[in-house]
CSV table of C-alpha atoms in Angstrom, one decimal:
chain,number,residue,atom,x,y,z
A,1499,MET,CA,20.4,59.1,13.1
A,1500,LEU,CA,22.5,55.4,13.8
A,1501,ARG,CA,19.2,53.5,12.7
A,1502,MET,CA,19.5,55.2,9.1
A,1503,PHE,CA,23.2,54.1,8.9
A,1504,PHE,CA,21.9,51.1,9.5
A,1505,ALA,CA,19.1,50.9,7.3
A,1506,LEU,CA,21.1,52.3,4.0
A,1507,THR,CA,24.0,50.2,4.5
A,1508,ALA,CA,21.7,47.7,4.5
A,1509,GLY,CA,20.1,48.5,1.5
A,1510,SER,CA,23.4,49.4,-0.1
A,1511,LEU,CA,24.1,45.2,0.8
A,1512,PHE,CA,21.5,44.4,-0.3
A,1513,GLY,CA,20.7,46.4,-3.9
A,1514,ALA,CA,24.7,45.7,-4.7
A,1515,GLY,CA,23.8,41.6,-3.6
A,1516,LEU,CA,20.9,42.1,-5.9
A,1517,MET,CA,23.0,43.5,-8.9
A,1518,LEU,CA,25.7,40.9,-8.9
A,1519,SER,CA,23.9,38.3,-8.5
A,1520,GLY,CA,22.1,38.0,-11.3
A,1521,MET,CA,18.9,38.3,-10.4
A,1522,THR,CA,17.7,41.9,-11.4
A,1523,ASP,CA,18.6,39.4,-15.0
A,1524,THR,CA,14.7,38.5,-15.3
A,1525,ALA,CA,16.0,35.7,-18.0
A,1526,LYS,CA,18.0,34.0,-14.9
A,1527,VAL,CA,15.2,34.4,-12.5
A,1528,GLN,CA,12.7,32.8,-15.1
A,1529,GLY,CA,15.0,30.7,-15.9
A,1530,PHE,CA,15.0,28.8,-12.7
A,1531,LEU,CA,11.3,28.9,-12.4
A,1532,ASP,CA,11.7,27.4,-16.2
A,1533,LEU,CA,12.2,23.9,-15.1
A,1534,PHE,CA,10.7,22.5,-18.4
A,1535,GLY,CA,13.1,25.1,-20.4
A,1536,ALA,CA,16.9,25.4,-20.4
A,1537,TRP,CA,17.2,25.3,-16.5
A,1538,ASP,CA,19.4,28.0,-14.6
A,1539,PRO,CA,20.2,26.9,-11.1
A,1540,THR,CA,21.8,30.8,-10.2
A,1541,LEU,CA,19.0,31.2,-7.5
A,1542,ALA,CA,19.6,28.4,-5.5
A,1543,PHE,CA,23.5,29.6,-5.4
A,1544,VAL,CA,22.0,33.1,-4.3
A,1545,MET,CA,19.8,31.6,-2.0
A,1546,GLY,CA,22.0,29.9,-0.4
A,1547,GLY,CA,24.2,32.6,-0.3
A,1548,ALA,CA,22.0,34.7,1.5
A,1549,LEU,CA,20.8,32.4,4.2
A,1550,LEU,CA,24.3,31.3,5.8
A,1551,PRO,CA,25.0,35.3,7.0
A,1552,MET,CA,21.2,35.2,7.6
A,1553,ALA,CA,21.2,32.8,9.9
A,1554,LEU,CA,24.5,33.3,12.0
A,1555,ALA,CA,23.0,36.9,12.2
A,1556,TRP,CA,20.0,35.1,14.4
A,1557,ARG,CA,21.6,33.1,16.3
A,1558,LEU,CA,23.2,36.4,17.5
A,1559,ALA,CA,20.7,37.9,18.0
A,1560,LYS,CA,19.8,35.3,20.9
A,1561,SER,CA,22.0,37.0,23.3
A,1562,ARG,CA,21.8,40.3,22.5
A,1563,ALA,CA,19.6,43.5,21.8
A,1564,PRO,CA,19.5,46.0,18.8
A,1565,LEU,CA,22.5,47.4,18.1
A,1566,THR,CA,19.7,51.0,18.4
A,1567,GLY,CA,18.3,49.2,20.9
A,1568,GLY,CA,14.5,48.1,21.3
A,1569,SER,CA,13.8,44.3,20.3
A,1570,PHE,CA,13.9,41.9,17.8
A,1571,PRO,CA,11.1,40.7,16.3
A,1572,ALA,CA,8.7,38.5,17.9
A,1573,PRO,CA,9.2,34.3,17.1
A,1574,PRO,CA,7.9,33.7,13.9
A,1575,GLN,CA,4.1,32.9,14.3
A,1576,ALA,CA,3.0,29.6,14.6
A,1577,GLY,CA,-0.5,28.6,12.0
A,1578,LEU,CA,-0.5,28.5,8.2
A,1579,ASP,CA,-3.9,30.2,7.1
A,1580,ARG,CA,-5.4,30.8,4.0
A,1581,ARG,CA,-4.1,35.0,3.7
A,1582,LEU,CA,-0.4,33.4,3.9
A,1583,ILE,CA,-1.0,30.6,0.8
A,1584,LEU,CA,-3.2,32.5,-1.5
A,1585,GLY,CA,-0.3,35.8,-1.6
A,1586,ALA,CA,2.0,33.7,-1.9
A,1587,LEU,CA,0.4,32.2,-4.5
A,1588,LEU,CA,-0.6,35.5,-6.1
A,1589,PHE,CA,2.9,36.1,-5.7
A,1590,GLY,CA,4.6,33.7,-7.3
A,1591,ALA,CA,2.5,33.3,-10.2
A,1592,GLY,CA,3.5,37.9,-10.8
A,1593,TRP,CA,7.2,36.7,-10.3
A,1594,GLY,CA,6.7,33.6,-12.8
A,1595,MET,CA,4.7,36.2,-15.0
A,1596,ALA,CA,7.8,38.5,-15.5
A,1597,GLY,CA,10.7,37.1,-13.7
A,1598,LEU,CA,10.6,40.9,-11.7
A,1599,CYS,CA,9.7,40.2,-7.3
A,1600,PRO,CA,9.7,43.5,-5.1
A,1601,GLY,CA,13.8,43.2,-4.5
A,1602,PRO,CA,14.9,43.1,-8.2
A,1603,ALA,CA,12.3,45.4,-9.1
A,1604,ILE,CA,13.5,48.1,-7.0
A,1605,ALA,CA,17.2,47.1,-7.3
A,1606,SER,CA,17.1,47.5,-11.2
A,1607,LEU,CA,15.2,50.8,-11.2
A,1608,SER,CA,18.5,53.2,-12.6
A,1609,TYR,CA,18.8,50.4,-15.6
A,1610,ASN,CA,15.1,48.7,-16.7
A,1611,GLY,CA,14.3,51.1,-18.5
A,1612,TRP,CA,10.1,52.2,-19.2
A,1613,GLN,CA,9.5,48.3,-17.9
A,1614,GLY,CA,11.2,48.1,-15.3
A,1615,ALA,CA,9.7,51.6,-14.2
A,1616,LEU,CA,6.2,50.5,-15.3
A,1617,PHE,CA,6.4,46.6,-13.1
A,1618,LEU,CA,7.0,48.8,-10.1
A,1619,ALA,CA,4.6,51.6,-10.7
A,1620,ALA,CA,1.9,48.3,-11.2
A,1621,MET,CA,3.1,46.8,-8.0
A,1622,ILE,CA,3.1,49.8,-5.6
A,1623,CYS,CA,-0.8,50.1,-7.3
A,1624,GLY,CA,-1.1,46.6,-5.9
A,1625,MET,CA,0.7,47.2,-2.3
A,1626,ILE,CA,-1.8,50.3,-1.6
A,1627,ALA,CA,-5.2,48.0,-2.9
A,1628,ALA,CA,-3.9,45.2,-0.8
A,1629,PRO,CA,-5.5,45.9,2.7
A,1630,GLY,CA,-9.0,46.6,1.4
A,1631,LEU,CA,-8.3,43.0,-0.7
A,1632,ILE,CA,-7.1,41.3,2.6
A,1633,ARG,CA,-10.4,42.9,4.8
A,1634,HIS,CA,-12.5,41.1,2.0
A,1635,LEU,CA,-11.0,38.2,2.2
A,1636,ASP,CA,-10.9,37.9,6.1
A,1637,ARG,CA,-14.6,38.8,5.9
A,1638,ARG,CA,-16.0,35.6,4.4
A,1639,PRO,CA,-16.4,32.6,6.2
A,1640,ALA,CA,-12.7,29.9,6.1
A,1641,ASN,CA,-15.5,27.3,4.5
A,1642,ALA,CA,-17.2,29.6,1.8
B,616,MET,CA,28.0,31.4,-18.2
B,617,GLU,CA,30.5,29.3,-15.6
B,618,SER,CA,31.2,31.3,-13.5
B,619,ASP,CA,27.4,32.7,-12.6
B,620,TRP,CA,27.3,30.7,-9.9
B,621,ILE,CA,30.1,32.1,-8.0
B,622,TRP,CA,28.6,36.0,-8.7
B,623,GLY,CA,24.9,34.0,-7.2
B,624,LEU,CA,27.2,32.5,-3.8
B,625,ALA,CA,28.9,36.2,-3.9
B,626,GLY,CA,25.9,38.6,-4.6
B,627,GLY,CA,23.8,36.3,-2.1
B,628,GLY,CA,26.3,36.8,0.0
B,629,LEU,CA,26.3,40.5,0.0
B,630,ILE,CA,22.3,40.1,0.4
B,631,GLY,CA,22.5,38.1,3.2
B,632,LEU,CA,24.9,40.8,5.0
B,633,GLY,CA,22.7,42.8,4.3
B,634,GLY,CA,19.7,41.7,6.2
B,635,ALA,CA,22.6,41.4,9.0
B,636,VAL,CA,22.8,44.5,9.4
B,637,TYR,CA,19.5,45.4,9.3
B,638,LEU,CA,18.5,43.0,12.1
B,639,LEU,CA,21.0,43.0,14.3
B,640,GLY,CA,21.7,47.0,14.2
B,641,ASN,CA,17.8,48.2,14.3
B,642,GLY,CA,16.3,44.3,15.2
B,643,ARG,CA,14.6,44.4,12.2
B,644,ILE,CA,13.5,41.8,9.2
B,645,MET,CA,15.1,42.7,6.0
B,646,GLY,CA,11.6,42.8,3.6
B,647,ALA,CA,12.2,44.6,0.4
B,648,SER,CA,8.1,44.2,0.1
B,649,GLY,CA,7.4,44.9,3.7
B,650,ILE,CA,9.5,47.7,3.6
B,651,LEU,CA,7.8,49.6,0.1
B,652,GLY,CA,4.7,48.0,1.1
B,653,GLY,CA,4.3,50.1,4.7
B,654,LEU,CA,4.9,53.3,2.6
B,655,ALA,CA,2.5,52.4,0.1
B,656,ASP,CA,-0.5,51.1,2.4
B,657,ARG,CA,0.9,54.0,5.1
B,658,SER,CA,0.5,50.8,7.6
B,659,GLY,CA,4.3,52.0,8.4
B,660,TRP,CA,5.0,55.4,8.2
B,661,SER,CA,6.2,55.6,12.2
B,662,THR,CA,9.3,54.8,10.8
B,663,ALA,CA,9.1,56.2,7.2
B,664,ALA,CA,12.2,57.9,7.4
B,665,GLU,CA,14.4,54.4,7.7
B,666,ARG,CA,12.3,52.5,5.4
B,667,ILE,CA,13.5,55.5,2.8
B,668,ALA,CA,17.2,55.2,3.8
B,669,PHE,CA,16.8,51.6,3.0
B,670,LEU,CA,15.0,51.8,-0.4
B,671,ALA,CA,17.8,55.0,-1.2
B,672,GLY,CA,20.5,52.4,-0.6
B,673,VAL,CA,18.8,49.8,-2.7
B,674,VAL,CA,18.1,51.7,-5.7
B,675,LEU,CA,21.0,54.2,-5.5
B,676,THR,CA,24.4,51.7,-5.2
B,677,PRO,CA,23.7,49.2,-8.7
B,678,LEU,CA,23.6,53.0,-9.8
B,679,LEU,CA,27.3,53.7,-8.0
B,680,ILE,CA,28.2,50.7,-9.4
B,681,ILE,CA,27.2,51.0,-12.8
B,682,SER,CA,28.7,55.0,-13.1
B,683,LEU,CA,32.2,53.5,-11.5
B,684,THR,CA,32.3,50.4,-13.3
B,685,GLY,CA,30.7,51.2,-16.8
B,686,SER,CA,28.8,48.4,-17.4
B,687,THR,CA,25.2,48.0,-17.2
B,688,PRO,CA,24.0,44.4,-16.8
B,689,ALA,CA,21.0,43.1,-18.4
B,690,THR,CA,17.3,42.5,-17.1
B,691,HIS,CA,15.7,41.0,-20.4
B,692,VAL,CA,13.1,42.3,-19.3
B,693,THR,CA,9.9,41.4,-21.0
B,694,GLY,CA,8.7,44.9,-23.1
B,695,ASN,CA,5.3,43.4,-23.0
B,696,ALA,CA,3.0,46.3,-21.4
B,697,ALA,CA,-0.2,44.1,-20.5
B,698,VAL,CA,2.3,41.3,-18.8
B,699,LEU,CA,3.9,43.7,-17.0
B,700,ILE,CA,0.6,45.3,-15.3
B,701,ILE,CA,-0.8,42.3,-14.6
B,702,ALA,CA,2.1,40.6,-12.7
B,703,GLY,CA,3.2,43.9,-11.0
B,704,LEU,CA,-0.3,44.2,-9.6
B,705,LEU,CA,-0.1,40.0,-8.6
B,706,VAL,CA,3.8,40.4,-6.8
B,707,GLY,CA,2.2,44.0,-5.3
B,708,ILE,CA,-1.0,42.2,-3.7
B,709,GLY,CA,0.6,38.4,-3.1
B,710,THR,CA,3.7,40.0,-1.2
B,711,ARG,CA,1.5,42.2,1.0
B,712,ALA,CA,-1.9,39.1,1.6
B,713,GLY,CA,1.7,36.5,2.7
B,714,SER,CA,3.0,38.6,4.5
B,715,GLY,CA,5.9,38.9,2.5
B,716,CYS,CA,8.4,37.9,-0.6
B,717,THR,CA,12.1,36.5,-1.9
B,718,SER,CA,13.6,38.2,1.1
B,719,GLY,CA,11.8,38.5,3.6
B,720,HIS,CA,10.2,35.1,3.7
B,721,GLY,CA,12.8,33.3,1.5
B,722,VAL,CA,15.9,34.9,3.3
B,723,CYS,CA,14.7,36.2,6.9
B,724,GLY,CA,12.4,33.7,7.3
B,725,ILE,CA,14.1,30.6,6.4
B,726,SER,CA,17.0,31.4,7.9
B,727,ARG,CA,15.2,30.9,11.4
B,728,LEU,CA,13.6,27.6,10.1
B,729,SER,CA,9.9,29.7,10.6
B,730,LEU,CA,7.5,27.0,9.2
B,731,ARG,CA,4.6,30.0,7.8
B,732,SER,CA,8.2,31.2,5.6
B,733,ILE,CA,9.4,27.5,4.0
B,734,THR,CA,5.5,27.5,3.6
B,735,ALA,CA,5.5,30.6,1.6
B,736,THR,CA,8.6,30.1,-0.4
B,737,LEU,CA,7.6,26.8,-1.4
B,738,GLY,CA,4.3,28.3,-2.1
B,739,PHE,CA,5.4,31.3,-4.4
B,740,MET,CA,8.1,29.0,-6.0
B,741,LEU,CA,5.5,26.1,-7.3
B,742,ALA,CA,3.3,28.9,-8.3
B,743,GLY,CA,6.2,30.7,-10.4
B,744,ILE,CA,7.4,27.0,-12.0
B,745,LEU,CA,3.0,26.5,-13.0
B,746,THR,CA,3.4,29.8,-14.7
B,747,LEU,CA,6.6,29.3,-16.0
B,748,ALA,CA,4.7,25.9,-17.4
B,749,VAL,CA,1.5,27.2,-18.1
B,750,LEU,CA,2.2,30.6,-20.0
B,751,ARG,CA,5.5,29.6,-21.4
B,752,GLN,CA,6.2,25.7,-22.6
B,753,LEU,CA,2.0,24.9,-22.9
B,754,LEU,CA,0.8,27.8,-24.9
B,755,GLY,CA,4.2,30.1,-25.4
B,756,VAL,CA,2.8,33.2,-24.2
B,757,ILE,CA,5.9,34.4,-22.0
């Protein structure tokens, strides 16, 4: 039950933060990525504001266990691989096209019209298809 | 607007606080694509209840704020259905293949100096910048 409470609280802070920061406005997100247009720096402030409490949380995590028990995530994996880089590039292309990434797409569901719902539906279809596509990618030799 | 950066910083602080609650409370990384994706492909069904609780907070809190303040933020989302579908598919496939999005890699990963997250964030920002440069500045189609 406590896990539900923390999850709901975290989701509420995340959703409120995304809306209030302006990150559900596709014009501001595309404005940040549009270096050769009218550049909008807001996204950099959002990331800066988010990194500070999160970095503190990782420090706190070093000397204790999660409040609901269990353990913290394992330290980050070391190596880079093709999947990580190809995935990030595909994601970035879609992010630039529509100005929406997963968090804001979910947070703006109630006020982003049919357009937001269509994007979210397509995104979920992509997520459903992803494991099969990833298996296909992993089967190909690295130097193909 | 001139006050945009203040809202950006404050809203970003709330996002980071959400990530801190999820990490210190439940021991999990707050990544939007991971939380939703684990439900979409069923890989995370053993923790479905808390994923749904998180997503409910993400959707319902903005709705609550809108009904309290009476003002709906502008989204300026495109009305081009083809762009929305292609972009949605790319974001869905890309975030799952790349194991994260702006929240998981960009906020939670970078804040613990994960090399993979820093690389992924640079990768998706670069791809986004190139996409705008080509599709907006060069071709004028978005």
